[in-house]
Amino acid sequence: MSFSPLIRQLIDALRGLPGVGPKTAQRMALNLLERDREAGRHLAHALESAMEGVGYCRRCRTLSETEICDMCDDPRRDDGLLCVLQSPADVWAVEMAGSFRGRYFVLKGHLSPIDGLGPEEIGIPALLERVEGSAVAEVILATNPTVEGEATAHYIAGLLKPLGIKVSRIAHGVPLGGELEFIDGGTLAHALAGRTAIG
Ligand SMILES: [Zn+2]
């Protein structure tokens, strides 16, 4: 037996979600159709609105519904301190940790020459532009503590130091090979406080 075209299309679309395999996608689709059409319509509407309405902050490049996000717009935050991360999910992880009051800059992942991801692709020229001539005195490199994240941090440090900017790296308490967004808030706050200068 095979599914009719619209059901098939729904299952295929759900399979496109991260972590959803064929069995789960099928269960989700049938469950929505059979038991919860209202939730299905609500989901469709939420998806449509978010895909249309959420863009990127022009300054820090995190996900934002406004041209400049609330964090960049907040006058109480420290302009002298810039935290560089690999993804918007990492920004939320640091925000949830609650202790960082500086500004953010989001890269598009990490350097990966093998995948054709060079400095330009992940936004390093934009980072330099953001920093040069600004009030930023210290950059905290909070890329993931993976081999690629470390390599990316060192590459950026090499570009920032000649500009006379203090460069530090989160280290303490962040497990090697870990990903920032999955680290608990306490550990992450500790890692930021215990950052070390890149020598
Ligand atoms: Zn922003």
Coordinates of C-alpha atoms and ligand atoms in Angstrom, one line a residue:
M1 CA 0.0 0.0 0.0
S2 CA 1.2 3.5 -0.7
F3 CA 0.1 6.9 0.6
S4 CA -1.9 9.3 -1.5
P5 CA 0.1 12.2 -3.0
L6 CA -0.8 14.8 -0.3
I7 CA 0.0 12.5 2.6
R8 CA 3.2 11.4 0.9
Q9 CA 4.1 15.1 0.5
L10 CA 3.5 15.8 4.1
I11 CA 5.6 12.8 5.2
D12 CA 8.4 13.9 3.0
A13 CA 8.3 17.4 4.3
L14 CA 8.4 16.2 7.9
R15 CA 11.4 14.0 7.1
G16 CA 13.3 17.2 6.2
L17 CA 13.3 18.2 9.9
P18 CA 16.5 17.4 11.8
G19 CA 16.3 14.2 13.7
V20 CA 13.1 12.9 12.1
G21 CA 13.4 9.6 10.3
P22 CA 10.9 7.9 8.0
K23 CA 8.9 6.1 10.7
T24 CA 8.6 9.2 12.9
A25 CA 7.6 11.4 9.9
Q26 CA 4.9 8.9 9.0
R27 CA 3.6 8.8 12.6
M28 CA 3.6 12.6 12.9
A29 CA 1.7 13.0 9.6
L30 CA -1.0 10.4 10.4
N31 CA -1.4 11.7 13.9
L32 CA -1.9 15.3 12.7
L33 CA -4.4 14.2 10.1
E34 CA -6.3 11.8 12.3
R35 CA -6.3 13.4 15.7
D36 CA -5.2 17.0 15.6
R37 CA -6.0 19.0 12.6
E38 CA -6.1 22.2 14.6
A39 CA -2.6 21.7 15.8
G40 CA -1.6 20.9 12.2
R41 CA -3.1 24.2 10.9
H42 CA -1.4 26.1 13.8
L43 CA 2.0 24.5 12.9
A44 CA 1.5 25.4 9.2
H45 CA 0.8 29.0 10.1
A46 CA 3.7 29.2 12.6
L47 CA 6.1 27.8 10.0
E48 CA 4.8 30.2 7.3
S49 CA 5.1 33.2 9.5
A50 CA 8.5 32.4 10.9
M51 CA 10.0 31.6 7.4
E52 CA 8.6 34.9 6.1
G53 CA 9.2 37.1 9.1
V54 CA 12.5 36.0 10.6
G55 CA 15.7 37.4 9.0
Y56 CA 19.1 38.2 10.3
C57 CA 20.3 41.2 12.5
R58 CA 22.3 43.5 10.3
R59 CA 24.9 44.1 13.1
C60 CA 25.4 40.7 14.9
R61 CA 23.9 38.4 12.2
T62 CA 21.8 36.4 14.7
L63 CA 18.2 35.5 13.8
S64 CA 16.0 38.6 14.2
E65 CA 12.6 39.9 13.1
T66 CA 13.9 43.4 13.1
E67 CA 16.8 44.9 11.2
I68 CA 18.7 45.4 14.4
C69 CA 18.0 42.8 17.1
D70 CA 17.1 43.6 20.7
M71 CA 20.6 42.6 22.0
C72 CA 22.4 45.0 19.6
D73 CA 19.8 47.7 20.3
D74 CA 20.1 47.5 24.1
P75 CA 22.0 50.6 25.3
R76 CA 22.9 48.9 28.7
R77 CA 25.2 46.3 27.1
D78 CA 29.0 46.7 26.9
D79 CA 30.1 47.9 23.5
G80 CA 33.7 47.1 24.4
L81 CA 33.2 43.4 24.6
L82 CA 32.3 41.3 21.6
C83 CA 31.6 37.5 21.8
V84 CA 32.1 35.6 18.5
L85 CA 30.0 32.5 18.0
Q86 CA 29.3 29.9 15.4
S87 CA 25.5 30.0 15.3
P88 CA 22.4 31.8 16.6
A89 CA 21.7 28.7 18.8
D90 CA 25.0 29.5 20.6
V91 CA 23.9 33.1 21.2
W92 CA 20.8 31.8 22.9
A93 CA 22.9 29.4 25.0
V94 CA 25.1 32.2 26.2
E95 CA 22.1 34.5 26.8
M96 CA 20.4 31.8 28.9
A97 CA 23.6 31.4 30.9
G98 CA 22.8 35.0 31.9
S99 CA 26.2 36.5 32.8
F100 CA 27.4 38.0 29.5
R101 CA 26.5 41.7 29.0
G102 CA 28.6 42.5 25.9
R103 CA 27.7 42.3 22.2
Y104 CA 27.6 39.3 19.8
F105 CA 28.8 38.5 16.4
V106 CA 27.6 35.3 14.7
L107 CA 29.7 33.4 12.1
K108 CA 28.2 31.0 9.7
G109 CA 29.8 27.9 11.2
H110 CA 33.5 27.2 11.2
L111 CA 36.3 27.2 8.7
S112 CA 36.3 24.0 6.6
P113 CA 38.4 24.2 3.5
I114 CA 37.4 20.7 2.5
D115 CA 33.8 21.8 2.3
G116 CA 34.7 25.0 0.5
L117 CA 34.1 27.1 3.7
G118 CA 36.7 29.8 3.8
P119 CA 36.9 33.1 5.7
E120 CA 34.6 34.8 3.2
E121 CA 31.9 32.1 3.4
I122 CA 31.7 32.1 7.2
G123 CA 31.8 35.9 7.5
I124 CA 35.2 36.8 8.8
P125 CA 35.6 39.9 6.6
A126 CA 32.3 41.1 8.1
L127 CA 33.6 40.5 11.6
L128 CA 36.7 42.6 10.8
E129 CA 34.5 45.3 9.4
R130 CA 32.4 45.1 12.6
V131 CA 35.4 45.5 14.8
E132 CA 37.5 48.0 13.0
G133 CA 37.0 51.6 14.1
S134 CA 34.4 50.4 16.7
A135 CA 34.4 50.6 20.5
V136 CA 35.3 46.9 20.8
A137 CA 38.4 46.4 23.0
E138 CA 38.1 42.7 23.6
V139 CA 36.9 39.9 21.4
I140 CA 36.0 36.6 23.1
L141 CA 36.2 33.7 20.6
A142 CA 33.5 31.3 21.7
T143 CA 33.6 29.0 18.7
N144 CA 33.0 25.3 19.6
P145 CA 35.9 23.5 21.4
T146 CA 36.2 21.1 18.4
V147 CA 39.2 20.9 16.2
E148 CA 37.5 23.1 13.5
G149 CA 36.3 25.6 16.2
E150 CA 39.8 25.9 17.6
A151 CA 41.3 26.4 14.1
T152 CA 38.7 29.1 13.4
A153 CA 39.5 30.8 16.7
H154 CA 43.2 30.8 16.0
Y155 CA 42.7 32.1 12.5
I156 CA 40.6 35.0 13.7
A157 CA 43.0 35.8 16.6
G158 CA 45.8 36.1 14.1
L159 CA 43.8 38.8 12.2
L160 CA 42.6 40.7 15.3
K161 CA 45.8 41.0 17.3
P162 CA 47.6 43.3 14.8
L163 CA 44.6 45.6 15.2
G164 CA 45.5 46.0 18.8
I165 CA 42.4 44.2 20.1
K166 CA 42.6 41.9 23.1
V167 CA 41.6 38.4 22.1
S168 CA 40.5 35.7 24.5
R169 CA 39.2 32.2 24.2
I170 CA 36.6 30.4 26.3
A171 CA 38.2 27.2 27.7
H172 CA 37.6 26.4 31.3
G173 CA 34.9 23.8 31.8
V174 CA 33.9 23.4 28.2
P175 CA 34.5 19.7 27.3
L176 CA 36.8 19.2 24.3
G177 CA 34.8 18.2 21.2
G178 CA 31.6 19.6 22.8
E179 CA 29.1 21.9 21.2
L180 CA 28.2 25.2 22.9
E181 CA 24.5 24.9 22.6
F182 CA 24.4 21.7 24.6
I183 CA 26.5 22.9 27.5
D184 CA 24.5 23.8 30.7
G185 CA 24.3 27.5 31.6
G186 CA 26.4 27.3 34.7
T187 CA 29.3 25.7 32.9
L188 CA 29.0 28.2 30.0
A189 CA 28.9 31.2 32.4
H190 CA 32.0 29.8 34.1
A191 CA 33.7 29.2 30.7
L192 CA 33.1 32.9 29.7
A193 CA 34.4 34.2 33.1
G194 CA 37.4 31.9 32.9
R195 CA 38.5 32.8 29.4
T196 CA 42.1 33.0 28.6
A197 CA 44.1 35.4 26.4
I198 CA 45.3 33.8 23.2
G199 CA 49.0 34.3 23.2
Ligands
ZN1 ZN 22.0 41.9 16.6

